[in-house]
Short mmCIF file of C-alpha atoms in Angstrom, two decimals:
data_model
loop_
_atom_site.label_atom_id
_atom_site.label_comp_id
_atom_site.label_asym_id
_atom_site.label_seq_id
_atom_site.Cartn_x
_atom_site.Cartn_y
_atom_site.Cartn_z
CA MET A 12 -82.22 -246.62 45.81
CA ILE A 13 -84.33 -243.21 44.55
CA PRO A 14 -83.79 -243.13 40.55
CA LEU A 15 -83.00 -239.65 38.62
CA ALA A 16 -85.33 -237.76 36.50
CA ILE A 17 -84.31 -237.68 33.12
CA THR A 18 -87.21 -235.23 31.59
CA MET A 19 -88.05 -235.73 27.81
CA GLY A 20 -87.29 -232.32 26.94
CA CYS A 21 -89.02 -231.10 23.94
CA PRO A 22 -91.64 -233.38 22.27
CA ALA A 23 -91.17 -232.13 18.28
CA GLY A 24 -86.55 -232.82 19.30
CA ILE A 25 -84.23 -234.95 19.89
CA GLY A 26 -85.03 -235.98 23.35
CA PRO A 27 -87.19 -238.69 22.64
CA GLU A 28 -84.96 -239.95 20.78
CA ILE A 29 -81.70 -239.45 23.20
CA ILE A 30 -83.51 -240.81 25.90
CA LEU A 31 -84.54 -243.87 24.06
CA LYS A 32 -81.19 -244.71 22.81
CA TYR A 33 -79.79 -243.95 26.23
CA PHE A 34 -81.76 -246.69 27.28
CA THR A 35 -81.91 -249.17 24.91
CA GLN A 36 -77.96 -249.31 24.70
CA PRO A 37 -75.26 -250.90 27.93
CA GLN A 38 -75.09 -249.50 30.58
CA ASN A 39 -72.79 -248.36 33.57
CA PRO A 40 -73.47 -250.72 36.51
CA MET A 41 -72.34 -248.33 38.81
CA GLN A 42 -74.99 -245.63 37.58
CA PHE A 43 -77.90 -244.60 38.98
CA PRO A 44 -81.71 -246.04 38.28
CA CYS A 45 -82.72 -243.76 36.20
CA ILE A 46 -86.96 -242.52 35.42
CA VAL A 47 -88.32 -240.57 32.66
CA VAL A 48 -90.50 -237.82 33.85
CA GLY A 49 -92.48 -236.59 31.22
CA ASP A 50 -95.03 -237.97 28.51
CA LYS A 51 -95.48 -242.50 27.59
CA ASN A 52 -97.09 -241.33 24.28
CA VAL A 53 -94.03 -238.85 23.04
CA LEU A 54 -91.83 -241.73 23.46
CA ASN A 55 -94.21 -244.53 21.75
CA VAL A 56 -94.28 -241.97 19.25
CA TYR A 57 -90.94 -242.42 18.50
CA ALA A 58 -89.61 -245.71 19.00
CA GLN A 59 -92.85 -246.65 16.38
CA ARG A 60 -91.04 -244.57 14.42
CA LEU A 61 -87.40 -245.02 14.65
CA ALA A 62 -87.99 -248.69 15.08
CA ILE A 63 -86.07 -249.10 18.40
CA ASP A 64 -87.42 -252.50 20.32
CA CYS A 65 -88.38 -251.02 24.34
CA THR A 66 -90.70 -251.63 26.71
CA ILE A 67 -92.00 -248.63 28.36
CA ILE A 68 -93.71 -248.55 31.18
CA PRO A 69 -95.83 -246.43 33.77
CA TRP A 70 -93.96 -245.87 36.86
CA LEU A 71 -95.09 -243.98 40.26
CA PRO A 72 -93.38 -242.62 43.78
CA GLY A 73 -92.07 -245.65 45.55
CA ASP A 74 -92.58 -248.58 42.43
CA ALA A 75 -89.04 -249.86 42.16
CA ILE A 76 -87.41 -249.27 38.91
CA PRO A 77 -87.87 -252.02 37.05
CA ALA A 78 -84.85 -254.11 36.23
CA GLY A 79 -83.89 -255.40 32.24
CA GLN A 80 -82.46 -254.41 29.32
CA ASN A 81 -84.71 -251.83 27.00
CA ILE A 82 -87.34 -251.23 29.56
CA ILE A 83 -87.70 -247.69 30.37
CA PRO A 84 -90.11 -246.23 33.37
CA VAL A 85 -91.49 -242.98 32.77
CA TYR A 86 -93.77 -240.89 35.55
CA GLU A 87 -96.22 -239.48 33.46
CA THR A 88 -96.51 -235.76 33.58
CA SER A 89 -99.07 -235.27 29.97
CA GLU A 90 -100.89 -237.24 27.69
CA LEU A 91 -100.44 -236.12 23.97
CA SER A 92 -102.57 -237.58 20.83
CA LYS A 93 -100.33 -239.27 18.79
CA ASN A 94 -101.08 -236.73 15.77
CA SER A 95 -99.96 -233.88 17.76
CA ILE A 96 -96.47 -235.70 18.19
CA GLN A 97 -94.62 -234.33 14.57
CA PRO A 98 -91.11 -234.41 14.62
CA GLY A 99 -88.94 -230.48 14.33
CA LYS A 100 -92.54 -228.45 14.88
CA PHE A 101 -93.51 -228.07 18.26
CA THR A 102 -97.10 -227.05 19.32
CA LYS A 103 -98.91 -224.46 22.49
CA GLU A 104 -99.85 -228.57 23.37
CA THR A 105 -96.34 -230.12 23.37
CA ALA A 106 -94.80 -227.20 24.79
CA ILE A 107 -96.86 -227.31 27.84
CA ALA A 108 -96.03 -230.63 28.43
CA MET A 109 -92.41 -229.60 28.07
CA ALA A 110 -92.35 -226.93 30.50
CA SER A 111 -94.88 -229.77 32.54
CA ALA A 112 -92.09 -232.38 33.37
CA ILE A 113 -89.32 -229.86 34.58
CA ILE A 114 -91.88 -228.61 37.20
CA SER A 115 -92.72 -232.21 37.87
CA ALA A 116 -89.88 -233.69 37.94
CA VAL A 117 -88.42 -230.55 40.25
CA LYS A 118 -91.18 -231.31 42.94
CA GLY A 119 -90.07 -234.93 42.64
CA ILE A 120 -86.68 -233.95 44.25
CA LYS A 121 -88.40 -231.61 46.59
CA GLU A 122 -90.12 -234.25 47.98
CA GLY A 123 -87.31 -237.20 48.18
CA TRP A 124 -88.99 -239.71 45.20
CA LEU A 125 -86.73 -238.15 42.95
CA SER A 126 -82.60 -237.68 43.68
CA GLY A 127 -81.88 -235.23 41.34
CA LEU A 128 -82.21 -233.88 37.81
CA CYS A 129 -81.00 -234.62 33.94
CA THR A 130 -82.24 -232.64 31.37
CA CYS A 131 -82.88 -233.07 27.55
CA PRO A 132 -83.20 -229.95 25.37
CA ILE A 133 -86.03 -227.48 25.33
CA SER A 134 -86.52 -224.88 22.89
CA LYS A 135 -86.90 -221.04 24.69
CA GLU A 136 -89.15 -219.80 21.79
CA ALA A 137 -91.71 -222.91 22.97
CA LEU A 138 -90.75 -222.22 26.58
CA GLN A 139 -91.91 -219.07 26.11
CA LYS A 140 -95.21 -220.18 24.32
CA SER A 141 -96.19 -222.91 27.16
CA GLY A 142 -96.65 -219.64 29.03
CA HIS A 143 -93.50 -219.84 31.05
CA LEU A 144 -91.27 -216.89 30.68
CA TYR A 145 -88.07 -217.69 31.01
CA PRO A 146 -85.09 -217.35 28.93
CA GLY A 147 -84.36 -221.00 29.24
CA HIS A 148 -83.48 -223.51 31.78
CA THR A 149 -81.62 -222.50 34.28
CA GLU A 150 -83.90 -219.42 35.06
CA MET A 151 -86.87 -221.70 35.03
CA LEU A 152 -84.88 -224.25 37.46
CA ALA A 153 -83.67 -220.66 39.82
CA ARG A 154 -87.44 -220.14 40.03
CA LEU A 155 -88.46 -223.15 40.71
CA THR A 156 -85.91 -223.90 43.68
CA ALA A 157 -86.40 -220.43 44.73
CA SER A 158 -82.66 -219.53 43.67
CA GLY A 159 -80.91 -216.34 43.19
CA ASN A 160 -77.37 -217.29 42.98
CA GLN A 161 -77.22 -219.99 39.61
CA VAL A 162 -74.21 -220.67 37.83
CA MET A 163 -73.99 -222.06 34.31
CA MET A 164 -70.95 -224.34 33.72
CA LEU A 165 -70.63 -226.78 30.90
CA ALA A 166 -68.09 -229.74 31.91
CA GLY A 167 -66.23 -232.09 29.82
CA ASN A 168 -63.28 -234.46 30.76
CA THR A 169 -60.52 -231.83 29.19
CA LEU A 170 -62.26 -228.48 30.02
CA ARG A 171 -64.73 -226.67 32.66
CA VAL A 172 -66.01 -223.20 32.27
CA THR A 173 -68.89 -220.76 33.87
CA LEU A 174 -70.12 -218.21 33.01
CA ALA A 175 -70.08 -214.26 34.50
CA THR A 176 -73.20 -213.47 31.75
CA ILE A 177 -75.42 -216.21 30.08
CA HIS A 178 -78.55 -214.79 27.74
CA CYS A 179 -78.11 -211.60 26.70
CA GLY A 180 -76.52 -209.06 24.06
CA ILE A 181 -72.91 -208.99 23.01
CA ALA A 182 -73.47 -205.32 23.58
CA GLN A 183 -74.87 -206.31 26.93
CA VAL A 184 -72.20 -207.97 28.99
CA SER A 185 -69.74 -204.95 29.50
CA GLY A 186 -72.81 -203.26 31.78
CA LEU A 187 -73.72 -206.23 33.35
CA LEU A 188 -70.16 -207.34 35.29
CA ASN A 189 -69.50 -205.84 38.57
CA LYS A 190 -66.99 -207.09 41.30
CA ASP A 191 -70.03 -208.57 43.17
CA LEU A 192 -71.59 -210.64 40.57
CA LEU A 193 -67.63 -211.83 39.56
CA LEU A 194 -66.73 -212.73 43.27
CA ASN A 195 -69.86 -214.41 43.45
CA LEU A 196 -69.28 -216.39 40.34
CA TYR A 197 -65.79 -217.65 41.87
CA ARG A 198 -67.67 -218.27 45.11
CA THR A 199 -69.57 -220.51 43.31
CA THR A 200 -67.65 -222.38 40.73
CA HIS A 201 -65.11 -223.00 43.91
CA LYS A 202 -67.10 -224.65 46.05
CA SER A 203 -69.23 -226.54 43.41
CA LEU A 204 -65.33 -228.00 41.65
CA HIS A 205 -64.37 -228.63 45.98
CA VAL A 206 -67.57 -229.98 46.72
CA ASP A 207 -69.69 -232.02 43.26
CA PHE A 208 -66.28 -232.50 41.64
CA ASN A 209 -64.59 -233.66 45.01
CA ILE A 210 -61.48 -231.58 44.71
CA PRO A 211 -59.49 -230.74 47.21
CA ALA A 212 -58.16 -227.19 45.85
CA PRO A 213 -59.63 -225.80 42.90
CA ARG A 214 -57.83 -223.63 40.55
CA LEU A 215 -59.80 -221.04 38.52
CA ALA A 216 -58.71 -218.73 35.55
CA VAL A 217 -60.39 -215.98 34.71
CA ALA A 218 -60.51 -214.90 30.90
CA ALA A 219 -60.15 -211.37 30.57
CA LEU A 220 -63.20 -209.43 28.61
CA ASN A 221 -61.10 -208.36 26.07
CA PRO A 222 -57.94 -208.57 23.24
CA HIS A 223 -54.89 -208.90 25.23
CA ALA A 224 -56.54 -208.79 28.44
CA GLY A 225 -57.36 -205.00 28.07
CA GLU A 226 -53.47 -204.10 26.95
CA GLY A 227 -52.95 -201.71 29.81
CA GLY A 228 -56.72 -199.85 29.11
CA MET A 229 -56.04 -199.46 24.96
CA PHE A 230 -59.06 -202.27 24.31
CA GLY A 231 -60.86 -201.35 27.24
CA ASN A 232 -60.63 -201.40 30.64
CA GLU A 233 -62.77 -203.30 32.37
CA GLU A 234 -60.22 -205.50 33.70
CA GLU A 235 -58.62 -202.37 35.90
CA LYS A 236 -62.07 -201.14 36.88
CA ILE A 237 -63.91 -204.10 37.11
CA ILE A 238 -61.98 -207.63 36.78
CA ILE A 239 -58.73 -207.43 38.44
CA PRO A 240 -60.45 -205.81 41.82
CA SER A 241 -63.22 -208.90 42.14
CA ILE A 242 -59.49 -210.92 41.61
CA GLU A 243 -58.45 -209.41 44.11
CA ALA A 244 -61.22 -209.88 46.49
CA GLY A 245 -61.34 -213.42 45.95
CA GLN A 246 -57.71 -214.03 46.37
CA LYS A 247 -58.30 -213.02 50.13
CA GLU A 248 -61.07 -214.93 50.53
CA GLY A 249 -58.64 -218.01 49.95
CA ILE A 250 -60.02 -219.12 46.36
CA VAL A 251 -57.02 -219.63 44.01
CA LEU A 252 -58.20 -217.22 41.17
CA HIS A 253 -55.29 -216.44 38.70
CA GLY A 254 -56.01 -214.06 35.91
CA PRO A 255 -57.41 -211.78 33.97
CA PHE A 256 -55.44 -213.92 30.77
CA PRO A 257 -55.96 -212.97 27.40
CA PRO A 258 -58.91 -215.63 25.85
CA ASP A 259 -57.36 -216.46 23.12
CA THR A 260 -54.67 -218.54 25.23
CA ILE A 261 -56.09 -219.28 28.44
CA PHE A 262 -58.26 -222.03 27.26
CA PHE A 263 -55.49 -224.55 25.33
CA LYS A 264 -53.73 -223.95 29.18
CA ALA A 265 -56.80 -225.06 31.24
CA ALA A 266 -56.94 -227.93 28.24
CA GLN A 267 -53.61 -229.12 29.74
CA GLY A 268 -54.45 -229.30 33.43
CA GLU A 269 -53.21 -226.12 34.59
CA TYR A 270 -56.55 -225.09 35.61
CA ASP A 271 -59.86 -226.77 37.02
CA ALA A 272 -62.32 -224.36 35.35
CA VAL A 273 -61.97 -221.16 33.14
CA VAL A 274 -64.63 -218.21 34.40
CA CYS A 275 -65.61 -216.82 31.15
CA MET A 276 -66.88 -213.51 31.23
CA TYR A 277 -69.98 -213.69 28.16
CA HIS A 278 -71.82 -216.76 27.00
CA ASP A 279 -69.80 -217.28 23.58
CA GLN A 280 -66.04 -216.62 24.80
CA GLY A 281 -66.30 -220.45 26.86
CA LEU A 282 -68.86 -222.13 24.81
CA ILE A 283 -66.65 -221.99 21.45
CA PRO A 284 -63.58 -223.51 22.98
CA PHE A 285 -65.70 -225.32 25.01
CA LYS A 286 -67.66 -227.27 22.72
CA LEU A 287 -64.37 -227.49 20.22
CA LEU A 288 -63.37 -230.26 22.43
CA HIS A 289 -66.37 -231.66 24.17
CA PHE A 290 -69.01 -231.26 21.14
CA LYS A 291 -70.32 -234.80 22.11
CA ASP A 292 -69.75 -235.55 25.05
CA GLY A 293 -70.09 -231.65 26.97
CA VAL A 294 -72.68 -231.39 29.62
CA ASN A 295 -74.68 -228.74 31.14
CA VAL A 296 -74.23 -228.38 34.84
CA THR A 297 -76.46 -225.68 36.43
CA LEU A 298 -73.89 -224.44 39.84
CA GLY A 299 -75.72 -222.95 43.29
CA LEU A 300 -78.91 -224.80 43.36
CA PRO A 301 -80.66 -227.03 46.29
CA ILE A 302 -80.92 -229.41 43.52
CA VAL A 303 -78.39 -231.77 41.61
CA ARG A 304 -78.93 -230.85 37.54
CA THR A 305 -77.11 -231.77 34.48
CA SER A 306 -77.95 -231.20 31.27
CA VAL A 307 -77.52 -232.48 27.91
CA ASP A 308 -75.19 -229.67 26.01
CA HIS A 309 -77.17 -228.91 22.77
CA GLY A 310 -79.89 -227.97 21.71
CA THR A 311 -83.56 -229.24 20.03
CA ALA A 312 -81.72 -230.00 16.22
CA TYR A 313 -85.39 -229.70 15.38
CA ASP A 314 -83.41 -230.09 12.01
CA ILE A 315 -83.07 -234.38 12.46
CA ALA A 316 -85.55 -235.01 15.11
CA GLY A 317 -87.56 -238.49 14.06
CA LYS A 318 -84.50 -239.11 11.90
CA GLY A 319 -82.71 -242.13 13.72
CA ILE A 320 -79.02 -239.75 13.53
CA ALA A 321 -78.73 -238.05 17.22
CA ASP A 322 -76.65 -238.93 19.22
CA PRO A 323 -77.35 -239.74 23.15
CA SER A 324 -73.24 -239.40 24.40
CA SER A 325 -73.63 -236.12 26.24
CA LEU A 326 -77.45 -237.68 27.69
CA ALA A 327 -75.28 -240.62 28.94
CA ALA A 328 -72.59 -238.56 30.07
CA ALA A 329 -75.14 -235.98 31.62
CA VAL A 330 -76.33 -238.31 33.83
CA ALA A 331 -73.02 -240.30 34.71
CA LEU A 332 -72.21 -236.46 35.51
CA ALA A 333 -75.26 -235.87 38.02
CA THR A 334 -74.55 -239.50 39.53
CA GLN A 335 -71.36 -238.26 40.57
CA ILE A 336 -72.08 -235.45 42.10
CA ILE A 337 -74.70 -236.76 43.60
CA HIS A 338 -72.35 -239.18 45.06
CA ASN A 339 -70.34 -236.33 45.74
CA ARG A 340 -72.87 -234.54 47.92
CA THR A 341 -73.68 -237.79 49.97
CA GLN A 342 -70.51 -238.78 51.08
CA LEU A 343 -69.60 -235.14 52.33
CA ASP A 344 -73.18 -234.98 54.33
CA THR A 345 -72.36 -238.38 56.25
CA ILE A 346 -68.53 -237.51 57.36
#
């Protein structure tokens, strides 16, 4: 079975710790085998620091995935010195190692010896320092896979949201919204729910941009000029779309099971309610890529790095969802 890649994230963050904890706790036997893409020295430093009992071994494409508890296979993409690994403090050297792991994992998926990608958190500032000038993971993966229609979804058992705009200032949101952007977002979200999440007839709710959905233009006209026409166009294509709904009510309805996902106009509109429900077990999924990519839904948490208190729940959920998506796509390919 082709293994799933887990990239280590920033060596100065909590990525190495949650990887160690994930591999050394009882695993779901239905999950795919996993290998870490990153730096063996980094994992060894954290294992020693946190007194985590494990065996970290090198792995190469074609090698069997070792059986047994507490064995962590690593495809090595860097070899940082022990002195350069300081929890909570990234350097240019660790930033380059962080980026190298992502690039190598994507290459492995393209070449067929990795089945998908589950990413641990990176620092956007460190990414810039590495020489890779992307706003974040999502944009970097889009470039590495030559994809132009990537969508960020946050997924949990209770709520799923997708975002029309991601890493931009709130003052820019209105100017970035347009009918075509939203229509492509509806298409991508609908397709992923159908294929990746195996939902036969996905139901999408669309959150308005303005309070009270604009109140007939009193609080803004983006609903009438952009959002409603985009919904009508999507409905003509057969996508089940409802809205635009006032943002202060729609997330409750979706969390009660009335909708399979909420399409949100900007980053915090979707992430605030999502993290209220799924702070520990939320998963970031990049839709619209030719590869499977999930991620933990939290940052590098430099303030607690190396202290032994990081929670691996989101990583476990991200691995489980990547496994599910790979299975669903494989099943569809065989029909």
